[in-house]
RNA sequence: GCGGGUAUGGCGGAAUUGGCAGACGCGCAGGAUUUAGGUUCCUGUGGAGCGAUCCGUGUGGGUUCGACCCCCACUACCCGUACCA
């Protein structure tokens, strides 16, 4: 009878080691340590009712590998986890099922926790944070108060994005193609009084400080584009009524070509001019039409310019004194620049379209393009030369801009100006499940911040979580809660009933991990000094212009008021690609192609899932899930298991495996650093193939288990124990490799004749070029192609190939 | 339109950054084990050709002894953004 080998029983091995790690607290970060610190961060999940999606394990496993590797390299590692638990889906579920969102949240967090533990991540579970915990949101509210006290939070009435279905204000970032990002309903403009955060005050620093951090380039580019800095000039035009009309332009050089002006429909001067406008009815009608258009309609109609010419008032071009007409049109945005433009149809596509439709004059002031009556000439470089522009004539565009800017400054009618696309952050939500904004309205004293000793301002219990029909938060119906006393005069006052957006809690959570149970501060100074900044933060590209930008803003503010020690929160930022369903489509319930990690773990084990999700392809690219390919990773682990059981008991390395082992140690280390997890795994698969061919020793296996353990930690712990290893494999040092041992004694080199591969030769590793050429020429297959030819030149790439260039004699 | 990215076997993807294209895995084919299926283990697997060989990295040019890689001109798809003056 053959002895039946122990089967690779992942279902019992995995929980066993998860329990042992937890009991031994192997992943707990030390608050003080002689070791260098490493803070690795993943974006904490939103605990949805659906549980973990297979998209989650990709970044989580990647950072788990990185942090496990860092621990083996001797770092004191902080790798925390938490839950970003405020937000609409939970609230919507609560509305539908009449359960308190806090209860739903608790259940969902429990389920997420179970799933995350099931995958064997080395999180420090003693530092879990939950943004809906009053001990946490106390500090979210505290930060808001500091922003308010420093003039960075203000309330204003402004047109906001209003979701017609959620009955809620949305940030610009939450409006996707004119519809609500969450529910897909049309978004319209609505005037509402909103709390705003002045992120625009940090626009320049948010651009400049990107130079000091190690973010992948596309993240930097996307943030810069989103902030949208443009330089130009502000110019004041006089209206015939005597009013000043200030415009922003990036092309002050084209001022002589400004043949009309356009104001946004919301521009304040229109109201002022009402008495003198002969066509005020038409103007009012246009304003109304523009306001009621949804964003969707605006963008759909953006090819066709509309507008109304103001009858009764004109503007004067300050450079030549010419009177020019003024229009209103919705192609000029109230929220950018000054809400008014000078139109230069000869050199701007939009102005050109408008001018053609409304019959405005088109005057060329930059030559070098085609006929400006047929198309606008918009080149901003040195290809164009100024004409019809008096003192600017003969200059290039680049030369003309400083000249005209200086001229405007001297005349007192303009100055250089920088503008940003970035707008202030709309911070109010008319929703229940968010942090209450700690502000009180007093008819006598105005808005008053809640005294800090009254924090946290708790969310009260309400009967219904639905917003009111007029768009007020459900909190507005809680009379007992709303009515309070003014912190300033003690008189009757009302609380703010809006709550904060979901982005609030996630804007600083990484700081709380450093000192999660502190009740005196968001984190102690010692903890902040020790752990800041986050060394490596991996997250999705979809958060580049939202969470990532918001949290950089908050962090810079906290830096300015002396709370945090670094200007930037994150030293390094990387990003992963999406996991798509089979067929290459986004995974979604409606498509029925969602893969549940629970099922994969049940069928193949967590180690196989971890390995597969890292092997699936380039970490930064989107990748398609394949049930079949998962099996390949399971087979690999089976082979590892079988080899460990059958290996030679020698603690030494098998000579035949020596070079492969050293090479793989180096390759896996380099690949983890470069997030090339797929090729790291491929290299270990190749090594295992070599073990099968060459045979392997216990020493070989233990080295393999050490470098495989960040990827597939459970099976490696089990086999490590089985082979008599000391302690946990995850606590071992990363094996050293010997550069000299990574090369074999002999190398195979390709021989090319005139650039075509004709043979392969084996030469000693250090062979010099002459010897290599001689060996190549001696090869019979090569001689077939060199017979009767003379050698003109030979190129030797050591260890790779030799190319013989020959010509007929 | 603008910004970013991608294009390599039947499929997912490699290629030391200018040096043997297709590593590794899936799938497929043949064989061994098995009563059978599954598992496991060999062997083969870019295309054409009996063959020596020839052709092959989206398209068309170029540089080079040598190009998936660099340059020029295109095409297709994906992501972001959208009248930002």
Short mmCIF file of C-alpha atoms in Angstrom, two decimals, chain A residues 280-465:
data_model
loop_
_atom_site.label_atom_id
_atom_site.label_comp_id
_atom_site.label_asym_id
_atom_site.label_seq_id
_atom_site.Cartn_x
_atom_site.Cartn_y
_atom_site.Cartn_z
CA UNK A 280 -35.60 93.28 -21.64
CA UNK A 281 -38.46 90.82 -22.25
CA UNK A 282 -36.35 88.88 -24.68
CA UNK A 283 -33.40 89.00 -22.29
CA UNK A 284 -35.46 87.75 -19.35
CA UNK A 285 -36.90 84.95 -21.44
CA UNK A 286 -33.40 83.86 -22.42
CA UNK A 287 -32.19 83.96 -18.82
CA UNK A 288 -35.11 81.77 -17.74
CA UNK A 289 -34.54 79.28 -20.52
CA UNK A 290 -30.86 79.00 -19.66
CA UNK A 291 -31.57 78.44 -15.96
CA UNK A 292 -34.07 75.67 -16.54
CA UNK A 293 -31.81 73.75 -18.89
CA UNK A 294 -30.29 70.69 -17.29
CA UNK A 295 -26.58 70.15 -17.65
CA UNK A 296 -27.43 67.40 -20.07
CA UNK A 297 -29.35 69.74 -22.35
CA UNK A 298 -26.61 72.32 -22.15
CA UNK A 299 -23.94 69.92 -23.31
CA UNK A 300 -26.14 68.32 -25.96
CA UNK A 301 -26.87 71.68 -27.48
CA UNK A 302 -23.38 73.04 -27.21
CA UNK A 303 -22.68 73.03 -30.90
CA UNK A 304 -25.45 75.45 -31.67
CA UNK A 305 -24.78 78.84 -30.17
CA UNK A 306 -27.70 80.85 -28.85
CA UNK A 307 -27.87 84.32 -27.37
CA UNK A 308 -29.51 87.71 -27.26
CA UNK A 309 -27.97 91.04 -28.20
CA UNK A 310 -28.52 93.70 -25.56
CA UNK A 311 -30.41 96.59 -27.16
CA UNK A 312 -29.61 99.89 -25.53
CA UNK A 313 -26.12 99.42 -24.21
CA UNK A 314 -22.75 98.98 -25.90
CA UNK A 315 -19.20 98.49 -24.79
CA UNK A 316 -16.08 100.38 -25.79
CA UNK A 317 -12.94 98.52 -26.79
CA UNK A 318 -10.27 100.23 -24.66
CA UNK A 319 -7.49 99.85 -27.23
CA UNK A 320 -9.19 101.61 -30.12
CA UNK A 321 -12.29 103.28 -28.69
CA UNK A 322 -14.63 101.38 -30.99
CA UNK A 323 -18.16 100.75 -29.81
CA UNK A 324 -19.03 97.06 -29.90
CA UNK A 325 -22.26 95.17 -29.17
CA UNK A 326 -22.87 93.17 -26.00
CA UNK A 327 -24.65 89.82 -26.02
CA UNK A 328 -25.74 87.37 -23.38
CA UNK A 329 -25.21 83.71 -24.13
CA UNK A 330 -24.98 80.51 -22.15
CA UNK A 331 -21.70 79.61 -23.77
CA UNK A 332 -20.20 82.00 -21.29
CA UNK A 333 -20.18 80.46 -17.84
CA UNK A 334 -21.05 82.52 -14.80
CA UNK A 335 -18.77 80.41 -12.65
CA UNK A 336 -15.52 80.85 -14.51
CA UNK A 337 -13.36 83.95 -14.75
CA UNK A 338 -15.53 87.06 -14.44
CA UNK A 339 -18.58 85.61 -16.18
CA UNK A 340 -17.94 87.88 -19.14
CA UNK A 341 -15.69 87.70 -22.19
CA UNK A 342 -14.37 89.84 -24.96
CA UNK A 343 -15.09 87.95 -28.17
CA UNK A 344 -12.38 87.65 -30.80
CA UNK A 345 -14.04 85.63 -33.54
CA UNK A 346 -11.00 85.62 -35.81
CA UNK A 347 -8.97 83.70 -33.23
CA UNK A 348 -11.37 81.63 -31.12
CA UNK A 349 -13.51 78.80 -32.43
CA UNK A 350 -16.45 79.43 -30.12
CA UNK A 351 -16.51 83.15 -30.79
CA UNK A 352 -16.20 82.41 -34.50
CA UNK A 353 -19.27 80.11 -34.41
CA UNK A 354 -21.23 82.73 -32.54
CA UNK A 355 -20.13 85.56 -34.81
CA UNK A 356 -21.14 83.65 -37.94
CA UNK A 357 -24.58 82.98 -36.51
CA UNK A 358 -25.18 86.52 -35.26
CA UNK A 359 -23.41 88.38 -38.04
CA UNK A 360 -20.65 89.94 -35.96
CA UNK A 361 -17.57 91.43 -37.52
CA UNK A 362 -14.49 89.19 -37.82
CA UNK A 363 -11.22 91.12 -37.86
CA UNK A 364 -7.91 89.35 -38.30
CA UNK A 365 -5.25 90.49 -35.83
CA UNK A 366 -2.90 87.51 -36.08
CA UNK A 367 -1.70 86.59 -39.55
CA UNK A 368 -0.27 83.26 -40.55
CA UNK A 369 -3.42 81.13 -40.75
CA UNK A 370 -6.07 80.55 -43.39
CA UNK A 371 -8.73 83.11 -44.18
CA UNK A 372 -10.33 84.02 -40.85
CA UNK A 373 -13.68 84.48 -42.60
CA UNK A 374 -13.63 80.71 -43.22
CA UNK A 375 -12.26 79.48 -39.85
CA UNK A 376 -10.72 80.87 -36.70
CA UNK A 377 -6.91 80.87 -36.47
CA UNK A 378 -6.11 79.82 -32.92
CA UNK A 379 -2.38 79.04 -32.86
CA UNK A 380 -0.81 80.42 -29.69
CA UNK A 381 2.82 79.83 -30.56
CA UNK A 382 5.24 81.82 -32.71
CA UNK A 383 3.63 80.89 -36.04
CA UNK A 384 1.35 83.93 -36.03
CA UNK A 385 2.35 87.58 -36.46
CA UNK A 386 0.21 90.43 -35.11
CA UNK A 387 -1.49 92.70 -37.68
CA UNK A 388 -4.14 95.43 -37.51
CA UNK A 389 -2.99 96.03 -33.93
CA UNK A 390 -1.07 99.30 -34.04
CA UNK A 391 1.84 99.03 -31.59
CA UNK A 392 1.67 95.22 -31.53
CA UNK A 393 2.08 94.78 -35.28
CA UNK A 394 4.98 92.57 -36.29
CA UNK A 395 5.25 90.77 -32.95
CA UNK A 396 4.57 87.08 -32.49
CA UNK A 397 1.77 86.03 -30.15
CA UNK A 398 4.25 85.09 -27.46
CA UNK A 399 6.03 88.42 -27.76
CA UNK A 400 2.82 90.47 -27.88
CA UNK A 401 1.26 89.13 -24.67
CA UNK A 402 3.73 90.77 -22.23
CA UNK A 403 3.74 93.99 -24.27
CA UNK A 404 -0.03 94.44 -24.22
CA UNK A 405 -0.25 93.32 -20.59
CA UNK A 406 2.23 95.98 -19.56
CA UNK A 407 0.38 98.56 -21.65
CA UNK A 408 -2.93 97.66 -19.92
CA UNK A 409 -1.31 97.97 -16.52
CA UNK A 410 0.14 101.36 -17.33
CA UNK A 411 -3.22 102.63 -18.54
CA UNK A 412 -4.87 101.20 -15.44
CA UNK A 413 -7.37 99.14 -17.43
CA UNK A 414 -5.99 95.66 -16.96
CA UNK A 415 -3.46 93.42 -15.34
CA UNK A 416 -1.97 89.96 -15.59
CA UNK A 417 -4.26 87.37 -14.06
CA UNK A 418 -4.30 83.65 -13.35
CA UNK A 419 -7.51 81.64 -13.34
CA UNK A 420 -8.35 78.11 -12.32
CA UNK A 421 -11.09 75.77 -13.44
CA UNK A 422 -11.21 74.35 -9.94
CA UNK A 423 -14.21 75.60 -7.98
CA UNK A 424 -14.98 75.70 -4.33
CA UNK A 425 -16.26 72.48 -2.83
CA UNK A 426 -19.99 72.30 -2.19
CA UNK A 427 -20.02 70.76 1.25
CA UNK A 428 -23.73 70.49 2.17
CA UNK A 429 -25.93 67.48 1.62
CA UNK A 430 -29.64 67.38 2.38
CA UNK A 431 -29.32 63.89 3.75
CA UNK A 432 -29.50 62.04 7.01
CA UNK A 433 -26.61 59.58 6.95
CA UNK A 434 -23.67 61.94 7.20
CA UNK A 435 -21.82 64.01 9.77
CA UNK A 436 -24.00 66.88 11.11
CA UNK A 437 -22.43 70.22 10.32
CA UNK A 438 -21.66 71.77 13.73
CA UNK A 439 -23.04 75.25 13.06
CA UNK A 440 -25.85 77.20 14.68
CA UNK A 441 -27.88 80.02 13.17
CA UNK A 442 -28.90 82.87 15.44
CA UNK A 443 -31.09 85.67 14.07
CA UNK A 444 -29.04 88.14 16.12
CA UNK A 445 -25.49 86.80 15.78
CA UNK A 446 -25.63 85.01 12.43
CA UNK A 447 -23.81 81.72 11.92
CA UNK A 448 -21.99 80.57 15.03
CA UNK A 449 -19.66 77.58 15.30
CA UNK A 450 -20.58 75.03 17.90
CA UNK A 451 -18.13 75.24 20.83
CA UNK A 452 -15.57 72.46 20.49
CA UNK A 453 -16.43 71.00 23.89
CA UNK A 454 -19.88 70.16 22.52
CA UNK A 455 -18.41 67.82 19.91
CA UNK A 456 -19.33 65.35 18.71
CA UNK A 457 -22.64 66.76 17.61
CA UNK A 458 -24.52 63.47 17.42
CA UNK A 459 -26.87 62.51 14.65
CA UNK A 460 -30.31 62.34 16.28
CA UNK A 461 -32.72 59.48 15.79
CA UNK A 462 -35.33 60.31 13.16
CA UNK A 463 -38.48 58.53 12.08
CA UNK A 464 -37.98 58.95 8.37
CA UNK A 465 -34.71 59.21 6.49
#
